[in-house]
């Protein structure tokens, strides 16, 4: 085990730049990504607390004045990445993308603070306040009607960019005429593992529309070509709000607004539960349609720690049927589903961050199952390496190698102090 632990640390250190860490050491992702950074900070916290806080602080340096924390920060302007900083054409102190990603920061921060004593309380308070501002941005602009659930306005905001969850909402989007751009991703890794051109055209069309509207969050909730209430994103946000609330109380900071929103979300998210099929489903606000794709991210609801024990129990039963014949789990999409693809990213393969999130959600609800998820995840990485994603039938690794969050979360699973 020691050998693999050292290797995981080496992956992170190898990808580290000044104050932040790349998702991988090849050219696929030459910038800082929002939720990657959260997971990466957690990994560092097991062996270098300074680097963990550097990661978080650098991400927050990119926070916009209105509170948004972008999904990408372009520290290095000289790369072949598409869409790069000039295509997005925005950012505050640091050039950035104009959208966000799953807000895992509060969750990671709480986890790190639970296990470490930090002397400089003022520094921690200032981080917590910035995270609160980020959550307020999500509440204000992504849920302007104060319903308790937030929307994402681009598939990239989910973090599971190419998931079949987005196939239906994307279909209604008219691809911009004379779209000119050059993808970089499919030159770096096998195009069979990456999104199809037609999907990319749609991503770019939505992005261009956001830019044309100067990323004005007030306007875009109504006018964006894509507006979906995603179970996975909302589950992460609910968990993050619960953890933020805990931190605000602990550090004697104002917490009323967050407390109210947690109560509201807890009730509202249950509306996305389909009692008949015992699954959670997404809601496409733009087209007023349910999205019933069997995505593993719908089980992030376990991470949100709903008080409703019956729903938790039923969801775990459904989760146990997500992968039956497959040797490695969890596949990102249930393998008997029509749009399942074995190799293409987010359309079938196993992702370590999804397993980690679900494992955290299962820990106090079904210990035996949780333990199995944990050890199977550790074994998968041990046998196949620190890759971006894996084949659910064979374990074969795909995508980027030396992938930071795979290394980080592997470390966290192994070094977690107590398994309870
Ligand atoms: C891909 C993933 C996204 C991740 C990024 C960097 O775009 O879909 O979730 O944050 O790569 O690793």
Short mmCIF file of C-alpha atoms in Angstrom, two decimals, residues 18-387:
data_model
loop_
_atom_site.label_atom_id
_atom_site.label_comp_id
_atom_site.label_asym_id
_atom_site.label_seq_id
_atom_site.Cartn_x
_atom_site.Cartn_y
_atom_site.Cartn_z
CA UNK A 18 2.48 27.79 -8.57
CA UNK A 19 -0.32 27.64 -5.98
CA UNK A 20 -2.60 25.31 -7.93
CA UNK A 21 -2.61 21.89 -9.53
CA UNK A 22 -3.51 20.79 -13.05
CA UNK A 23 -6.06 17.98 -13.44
CA UNK A 24 -3.44 15.96 -15.34
CA UNK A 25 0.10 16.33 -16.61
CA UNK A 26 -0.65 16.08 -20.32
CA UNK A 27 -2.08 18.90 -22.42
CA UNK A 28 -5.68 17.86 -22.07
CA UNK A 29 -6.54 20.23 -19.22
CA UNK A 30 -3.88 22.97 -18.94
CA UNK A 31 -5.62 25.14 -16.31
CA UNK A 32 -7.19 25.07 -12.85
CA UNK A 33 -10.64 23.51 -12.61
CA UNK A 34 -13.10 24.27 -9.83
CA UNK A 35 -14.25 20.89 -8.48
CA UNK A 36 -10.95 19.23 -9.39
CA UNK A 37 -9.26 21.74 -7.09
CA UNK A 38 -11.60 20.85 -4.24
CA UNK A 39 -10.78 17.15 -4.54
CA UNK A 40 -7.10 17.95 -4.99
CA UNK A 41 -7.03 20.05 -1.81
CA UNK A 42 -8.46 17.10 0.10
CA UNK A 43 -5.69 14.85 -1.23
CA UNK A 44 -2.98 17.32 -0.20
CA UNK A 45 -4.50 17.66 3.27
CA UNK A 46 -3.22 14.14 4.00
CA UNK A 47 0.40 15.13 3.57
CA UNK A 48 0.84 18.85 2.97
CA UNK A 49 -1.69 21.17 4.55
CA UNK A 50 -0.05 24.25 3.08
CA UNK A 51 -0.58 22.96 -0.45
CA UNK A 52 -4.20 22.13 0.41
CA UNK A 53 -4.86 25.71 1.42
CA UNK A 54 -2.86 27.10 -1.50
CA UNK A 55 -5.16 25.19 -3.82
CA UNK A 56 -8.29 26.60 -2.18
CA UNK A 57 -6.95 30.14 -1.91
CA UNK A 58 -5.84 30.25 -5.52
CA UNK A 59 -9.25 29.05 -6.66
CA UNK A 60 -10.89 31.76 -4.58
CA UNK A 61 -8.56 34.38 -6.01
CA UNK A 62 -10.41 33.79 -9.24
CA UNK A 63 -13.80 34.52 -7.65
CA UNK A 64 -15.80 37.12 -9.53
CA UNK A 65 -16.95 40.30 -7.81
CA UNK A 66 -20.53 39.05 -7.78
CA UNK A 67 -19.46 35.86 -5.96
CA UNK A 68 -19.28 33.33 -8.79
CA UNK A 69 -16.36 30.91 -8.67
CA UNK A 70 -15.59 29.98 -12.29
CA UNK A 71 -15.26 26.46 -13.56
CA UNK A 72 -11.85 27.19 -15.13
CA UNK A 73 -9.09 29.63 -14.17
CA UNK A 74 -6.53 30.27 -16.89
CA UNK A 75 -3.29 30.99 -15.06
CA UNK A 76 -1.23 30.14 -18.11
CA UNK A 77 -2.49 32.02 -21.15
CA UNK A 78 -0.25 30.24 -23.57
CA UNK A 79 -1.92 26.90 -24.21
CA UNK A 80 -3.72 25.09 -27.01
CA UNK A 81 -6.81 24.55 -24.93
CA UNK A 82 -10.18 25.28 -26.46
CA UNK A 83 -12.15 27.28 -25.35
CA UNK A 84 -9.29 29.36 -23.99
CA UNK A 85 -9.29 32.63 -22.05
CA UNK A 86 -9.74 34.86 -25.07
CA UNK A 87 -12.68 32.82 -26.32
CA UNK A 88 -14.40 33.16 -22.94
CA UNK A 89 -13.21 36.75 -22.60
CA UNK A 90 -14.00 37.22 -18.93
CA UNK A 91 -12.65 36.87 -15.41
CA UNK A 92 -11.86 39.09 -12.50
CA UNK A 93 -8.27 39.07 -11.22
CA UNK A 94 -7.60 35.89 -13.16
CA UNK A 95 -8.87 35.16 -16.68
CA UNK A 96 -11.58 32.55 -16.45
CA UNK A 97 -14.52 30.77 -18.00
CA UNK A 98 -17.93 32.37 -17.53
CA UNK A 99 -19.72 29.46 -15.88
CA UNK A 100 -19.33 27.49 -12.65
CA UNK A 101 -19.02 23.82 -11.59
CA UNK A 102 -20.33 21.66 -8.70
CA UNK A 103 -19.64 23.67 -5.52
CA UNK A 104 -17.69 21.11 -3.50
CA UNK A 105 -15.52 23.68 -1.72
CA UNK A 106 -17.49 23.97 1.54
CA UNK A 107 -17.62 20.17 1.84
CA UNK A 108 -13.88 19.82 1.36
CA UNK A 109 -13.13 22.68 3.75
CA UNK A 110 -15.23 21.15 6.51
CA UNK A 111 -13.57 17.79 6.02
CA UNK A 112 -10.12 19.32 6.24
CA UNK A 113 -11.01 21.42 9.30
CA UNK A 114 -12.59 18.44 11.07
CA UNK A 115 -9.27 16.65 10.96
CA UNK A 116 -6.78 19.44 11.47
CA UNK A 117 -6.27 22.21 13.97
CA UNK A 118 -5.60 25.49 12.22
CA UNK A 119 -4.22 28.28 14.34
CA UNK A 120 -4.96 31.20 12.06
CA UNK A 121 -8.71 31.48 12.60
CA UNK A 122 -8.97 34.77 10.70
CA UNK A 123 -7.66 33.17 7.53
CA UNK A 124 -10.21 30.39 7.82
CA UNK A 125 -12.98 32.89 8.46
CA UNK A 126 -12.05 34.81 5.36
CA UNK A 127 -12.21 31.62 3.27
CA UNK A 128 -15.60 30.73 4.76
CA UNK A 129 -16.96 34.19 3.92
CA UNK A 130 -15.87 33.85 0.31
CA UNK A 131 -17.49 30.42 0.05
CA UNK A 132 -20.67 31.89 1.50
CA UNK A 133 -20.62 34.61 -1.13
CA UNK A 134 -20.31 31.90 -3.78
CA UNK A 135 -23.32 30.04 -2.37
CA UNK A 136 -25.30 33.29 -2.24
CA UNK A 137 -24.53 33.82 -5.90
CA UNK A 138 -25.93 30.37 -6.71
CA UNK A 139 -29.03 31.02 -4.63
CA UNK A 140 -29.64 34.48 -6.01
CA UNK A 141 -28.96 33.94 -9.69
CA UNK A 142 -29.55 30.26 -10.24
CA UNK A 143 -32.69 30.16 -8.16
CA UNK A 144 -34.13 33.65 -8.50
CA UNK A 145 -37.59 32.45 -7.48
CA UNK A 146 -36.17 31.07 -4.24
CA UNK A 147 -37.56 27.60 -4.86
CA UNK A 148 -34.81 25.69 -3.05
CA UNK A 149 -33.28 24.22 -6.22
CA UNK A 150 -30.65 25.78 -8.47
CA UNK A 151 -30.23 25.51 -12.24
CA UNK A 152 -27.22 24.87 -14.39
CA UNK A 153 -27.04 26.83 -17.64
CA UNK A 154 -24.47 24.75 -19.50
CA UNK A 155 -23.75 20.98 -19.45
CA UNK A 156 -20.16 21.85 -18.46
CA UNK A 157 -21.46 23.27 -15.19
CA UNK A 158 -22.48 19.79 -14.08
CA UNK A 159 -18.93 18.49 -14.33
CA UNK A 160 -20.27 15.44 -16.21
CA UNK A 161 -20.06 17.29 -19.46
CA UNK A 162 -20.92 14.64 -21.99
CA UNK A 163 -23.52 12.70 -20.03
CA UNK A 164 -26.63 11.37 -21.85
CA UNK A 165 -28.50 13.43 -19.24
CA UNK A 166 -28.02 16.36 -21.58
CA UNK A 167 -28.97 14.66 -24.87
CA UNK A 168 -32.61 15.75 -24.82
CA UNK A 169 -32.11 19.35 -23.69
CA UNK A 170 -29.29 19.72 -26.22
CA UNK A 171 -31.42 18.44 -29.09
CA UNK A 172 -33.57 21.54 -29.05
CA UNK A 173 -30.57 23.82 -29.49
CA UNK A 174 -30.04 25.24 -32.95
CA UNK A 175 -26.37 25.16 -33.74
CA UNK A 176 -25.03 28.61 -34.57
CA UNK A 177 -24.38 29.17 -38.27
CA UNK A 178 -20.77 29.39 -39.45
CA UNK A 179 -19.40 28.18 -36.17
CA UNK A 180 -15.63 28.32 -36.37
CA UNK A 181 -13.42 26.79 -33.72
CA UNK A 182 -10.73 24.16 -33.33
CA UNK A 183 -11.06 21.50 -30.67
CA UNK A 184 -7.93 20.55 -28.78
CA UNK A 185 -9.17 17.66 -26.63
CA UNK A 186 -9.52 15.05 -29.35
CA UNK A 187 -5.96 15.67 -30.52
CA UNK A 188 -4.56 14.80 -27.10
CA UNK A 189 -6.62 11.68 -26.35
CA UNK A 190 -8.37 9.14 -28.55
CA UNK A 191 -11.46 10.84 -30.13
CA UNK A 192 -13.48 7.69 -29.34
CA UNK A 193 -13.24 8.63 -25.68
CA UNK A 194 -14.32 12.23 -26.20
CA UNK A 195 -17.58 14.03 -27.12
CA UNK A 196 -18.85 13.92 -30.72
CA UNK A 197 -18.42 17.04 -32.87
CA UNK A 198 -22.15 17.64 -33.00
CA UNK A 199 -22.27 17.81 -29.21
CA UNK A 200 -19.29 20.10 -29.14
CA UNK A 201 -21.03 22.41 -31.61
CA UNK A 202 -23.90 22.70 -29.18
CA UNK A 203 -21.66 23.35 -26.20
CA UNK A 204 -19.98 26.13 -28.16
CA UNK A 205 -23.31 27.57 -29.31
CA UNK A 206 -24.54 27.84 -25.71
CA UNK A 207 -21.22 29.30 -24.60
CA UNK A 208 -21.33 31.95 -27.35
CA UNK A 209 -24.80 32.94 -26.27
CA UNK A 210 -23.62 33.38 -22.67
CA UNK A 211 -20.76 35.55 -23.86
CA UNK A 212 -23.03 37.65 -26.06
CA UNK A 213 -25.03 38.37 -22.93
CA UNK A 214 -21.86 39.35 -21.09
CA UNK A 215 -22.46 36.52 -18.61
CA UNK A 216 -25.12 38.68 -16.99
CA UNK A 217 -26.53 36.24 -14.42
CA UNK A 218 -29.80 38.11 -13.98
CA UNK A 219 -30.66 37.89 -17.63
CA UNK A 220 -29.32 34.44 -18.35
CA UNK A 221 -31.51 32.43 -16.01
CA UNK A 222 -34.44 33.35 -18.24
CA UNK A 223 -32.76 33.49 -21.62
CA UNK A 224 -30.13 30.74 -21.61
CA UNK A 225 -30.59 28.04 -24.24
CA UNK A 226 -30.05 25.45 -21.54
CA UNK A 227 -31.60 25.48 -18.07
CA UNK A 228 -31.72 22.25 -16.11
CA UNK A 229 -32.31 21.39 -12.46
CA UNK A 230 -29.83 18.57 -12.00
CA UNK A 231 -30.13 16.16 -9.07
CA UNK A 232 -26.39 15.64 -8.77
CA UNK A 233 -25.53 19.34 -8.72
CA UNK A 234 -28.34 20.10 -6.27
CA UNK A 235 -27.35 17.22 -4.00
CA UNK A 236 -23.81 18.54 -3.85
CA UNK A 237 -25.12 22.05 -3.22
CA UNK A 238 -27.39 20.86 -0.41
CA UNK A 239 -24.55 18.97 1.25
CA UNK A 240 -22.28 22.00 0.74
CA UNK A 241 -24.86 24.30 2.32
CA UNK A 242 -25.21 21.97 5.29
CA UNK A 243 -21.45 21.94 5.76
CA UNK A 244 -21.22 25.69 5.26
CA UNK A 245 -23.94 26.19 7.88
CA UNK A 246 -21.93 24.08 10.32
CA UNK A 247 -18.82 26.19 9.66
CA UNK A 248 -20.66 29.51 9.90
CA UNK A 249 -22.04 28.52 13.29
CA UNK A 250 -18.69 27.25 14.49
CA UNK A 251 -16.98 30.51 13.60
CA UNK A 252 -19.83 32.72 14.83
CA UNK A 253 -20.70 34.06 11.41
CA UNK A 254 -24.09 35.10 10.14
CA UNK A 255 -25.98 32.00 9.03
CA UNK A 256 -29.72 32.74 8.80
CA UNK A 257 -29.99 32.83 5.05
CA UNK A 258 -28.11 29.57 4.57
CA UNK A 259 -30.11 27.84 7.31
CA UNK A 260 -33.40 28.81 5.65
CA UNK A 261 -32.19 27.67 2.26
CA UNK A 262 -31.11 24.28 3.60
CA UNK A 263 -34.61 23.66 4.96
CA UNK A 264 -36.17 24.74 1.70
CA UNK A 265 -33.88 22.58 -0.45
CA UNK A 266 -34.31 19.55 1.76
CA UNK A 267 -38.08 19.65 1.11
CA UNK A 268 -37.91 20.68 -2.49
CA UNK A 269 -35.39 18.12 -3.67
CA UNK A 270 -37.77 15.33 -2.71
CA UNK A 271 -40.03 16.57 -5.50
CA UNK A 272 -37.47 15.15 -7.90
CA UNK A 273 -38.07 11.69 -6.49
CA UNK A 274 -40.16 9.34 -8.57
CA UNK A 275 -41.86 7.00 -6.11
CA UNK A 276 -42.84 4.50 -8.79
CA UNK A 277 -39.37 3.81 -10.13
CA UNK A 278 -37.64 4.67 -6.86
CA UNK A 279 -35.24 6.98 -8.65
CA UNK A 280 -34.45 10.64 -8.67
CA UNK A 281 -34.91 12.47 -11.97
CA UNK A 282 -33.72 15.76 -13.42
CA UNK A 283 -36.00 18.52 -14.57
CA UNK A 284 -35.39 20.42 -17.79
CA UNK A 285 -36.80 23.84 -16.98
CA UNK A 286 -36.28 25.20 -20.46
CA UNK A 287 -38.34 22.49 -22.17
CA UNK A 288 -40.51 21.65 -19.15
CA UNK A 289 -39.66 17.96 -19.25
CA UNK A 290 -38.37 15.33 -16.87
CA UNK A 291 -35.05 13.72 -17.70
CA UNK A 292 -35.10 10.08 -16.64
CA UNK A 293 -31.64 8.93 -17.74
CA UNK A 294 -30.22 6.38 -15.23
CA UNK A 295 -27.12 8.37 -14.33
CA UNK A 296 -24.97 7.50 -11.34
CA UNK A 297 -24.96 11.19 -10.45
CA UNK A 298 -28.62 10.93 -9.42
CA UNK A 299 -27.37 8.91 -6.44
CA UNK A 300 -25.39 11.89 -5.19
CA UNK A 301 -28.62 12.42 -3.27
CA UNK A 302 -27.17 10.03 -0.67
CA UNK A 303 -24.38 12.54 -0.11
CA UNK A 304 -26.97 15.23 0.65
CA UNK A 305 -27.97 13.22 3.74
CA UNK A 306 -31.71 13.65 3.46
CA UNK A 307 -33.59 13.16 6.69
CA UNK A 308 -36.14 11.04 4.86
CA UNK A 309 -35.06 7.52 5.83
CA UNK A 310 -37.53 5.79 3.55
CA UNK A 311 -36.22 7.54 0.45
CA UNK A 312 -32.64 6.79 1.46
CA UNK A 313 -33.48 3.14 1.89
CA UNK A 314 -35.28 2.86 -1.42
CA UNK A 315 -32.56 4.69 -3.29
CA UNK A 316 -29.90 2.36 -1.93
CA UNK A 317 -31.96 -0.59 -3.16
CA UNK A 318 -32.14 0.93 -6.63
CA UNK A 319 -28.43 1.75 -6.53
CA UNK A 320 -27.65 -1.90 -5.83
CA UNK A 321 -29.27 -2.72 -9.18
CA UNK A 322 -27.31 -0.09 -11.11
CA UNK A 323 -24.47 -2.51 -11.81
CA UNK A 324 -25.20 -6.20 -11.62
CA UNK A 325 -23.10 -8.09 -14.13
CA UNK A 326 -20.25 -5.60 -14.32
CA UNK A 327 -17.08 -6.34 -12.46
CA UNK A 328 -16.22 -2.72 -11.69
CA UNK A 329 -18.60 -0.11 -10.49
CA UNK A 330 -20.22 2.36 -10.60
CA UNK A 331 -20.66 2.91 -14.30
CA UNK A 332 -21.60 6.53 -14.96
CA UNK A 333 -24.66 5.32 -16.90
CA UNK A 334 -26.57 2.09 -16.26
CA UNK A 335 -25.15 -0.37 -18.80
CA UNK A 336 -28.49 -1.56 -20.21
CA UNK A 337 -29.51 1.99 -21.09
CA UNK A 338 -29.70 2.82 -24.81
CA UNK A 339 -27.19 5.69 -24.72
CA UNK A 340 -24.63 3.81 -22.66
CA UNK A 341 -21.17 3.80 -24.25
CA UNK A 342 -18.32 1.79 -22.88
CA UNK A 343 -15.47 4.19 -23.64
CA UNK A 344 -16.84 7.66 -24.22
CA UNK A 345 -16.42 9.95 -21.29
CA UNK A 346 -19.37 10.38 -18.93
CA UNK A 347 -21.47 8.00 -21.02
CA UNK A 348 -20.57 4.75 -19.29
CA UNK A 349 -17.12 4.51 -17.69
CA UNK A 350 -16.43 4.51 -13.95
CA UNK A 351 -15.24 7.77 -12.36
CA UNK A 352 -13.47 7.84 -9.02
CA UNK A 353 -15.04 11.10 -7.86
CA UNK A 354 -18.54 9.66 -8.35
CA UNK A 355 -17.60 6.59 -6.32
CA UNK A 356 -16.08 8.76 -3.61
CA UNK A 357 -19.20 10.94 -3.36
CA UNK A 358 -21.50 7.93 -3.18
CA UNK A 359 -19.27 6.19 -0.68
CA UNK A 360 -19.43 9.24 1.60
CA UNK A 361 -23.20 9.19 1.28
CA UNK A 362 -23.45 5.48 2.07
CA UNK A 363 -21.12 5.39 5.06
CA UNK A 364 -23.70 5.97 7.74
CA UNK A 365 -26.62 4.43 5.86
CA UNK A 366 -25.36 1.02 4.72
CA UNK A 367 -21.93 0.29 6.17
CA UNK A 368 -21.44 -3.02 4.44
CA UNK A 369 -22.23 -1.70 1.00
CA UNK A 370 -20.15 1.40 1.65
CA UNK A 371 -17.16 -0.70 2.61
CA UNK A 372 -17.52 -2.70 -0.58
CA UNK A 373 -17.63 0.46 -2.71
CA UNK A 374 -14.55 1.71 -0.94
CA UNK A 375 -12.45 -1.41 -1.39
CA UNK A 376 -13.55 -1.97 -4.98
CA UNK A 377 -12.63 1.62 -5.83
CA UNK A 378 -9.22 1.29 -4.22
CA UNK A 379 -8.57 -2.00 -6.06
CA UNK A 380 -9.61 -0.58 -9.41
CA UNK A 381 -7.08 2.23 -9.14
CA UNK A 382 -4.36 -0.02 -7.73
CA UNK A 383 -4.66 -2.41 -10.65
CA UNK A 384 -5.14 0.09 -13.47
CA UNK A 385 -3.40 3.27 -12.43
CA UNK A 386 -4.30 6.88 -11.72
CA UNK A 387 -6.35 7.43 -14.85
#
